[in-house]
Amino acid sequence: MAEVRNICFSYGKKHVLQNLNLSVQNGECLVLAGPNGSGKSTALSIIAGAVKPSSGEVIADGRIGYVPQGNALFEDASVKDNLKFFAGLAGCTVPQKLCFGVERYAAQKVSALSGGMKKQVSIACALLAEPDIILFDEPCDSLDIGYRDEFIELVQGLKSRGKTIIYVGHDPLEFAAFYDKLLFLGSDPPRLFSRAELSGSSEHLEDFCINYKNLFK
Ligand code: ADP
Ligand code: MG
């Protein structure tokens, strides 16, 4: 479970988040959506504990795994050493089999990987310690379409194991299959939508895409 209560945050004089509230239960996925610059990444970095809010509180019931929007890896180190480092931080070992089969890149330097390969490694690092709460910040932005189904299955698997997911993404086709509710940060105050409101009872993907797009108008 993760909860955010009345979070405010400013960069200098620029107010980015004003009294943000959200809550996500175990086994549930909340999508944070909104136009560029609406504060999605800032909100995730606050929930992850990487940035301190000006006021408000975060209640996180368990260990957090964070896939940031930028590259979280040590570029000059090998994939294997990155995995060992993040496993060491979390007090766990590196399993032989990892998501997306990233173990096959083990010997390569991160700097030699493509953007999508780095994202796969970043996701694998975030999931090493079986975190209870997983924060995904645009995880699919550089993943090629061939990995989309595997990614969706990965998130569905996490949900079925009771994990709490907060997901930032732009393309509704990424999260249509696994989201439970969506908080739109592009309005003041942010608006919360249930899956039933956006996808409708007939769950037509096309309807969901239209409803989602209309939020941005
Ligand atoms: P999103 O992820 O929704 O695109 P961000 O959380 O990255 O938005 O950014 C929210 C706002 O904060 C934007 O207006 C952005 O320009 C500003 N911002 C982000 N990071 C910084 C920073 N390090 N210094 C100053 N302003 C920033
Ligand atoms: Mg962002």
CSV table of C-alpha atoms and ligand atoms in Angstrom, one decimal, residues 40-41 69 137-138, ligand 2:
chain,number,residue,atom,x,y,z
A,40,LYS,CA,4.5,13.1,-12.6
A,41,SER,CA,8.2,12.4,-12.3
A,69,GLN,CA,12.6,8.2,-16.1
A,137,ASP,CA,8.4,6.3,-14.7
A,138,GLU,CA,7.8,5.9,-18.5
B,2,MG,MG,8.5,12.8,-16.3
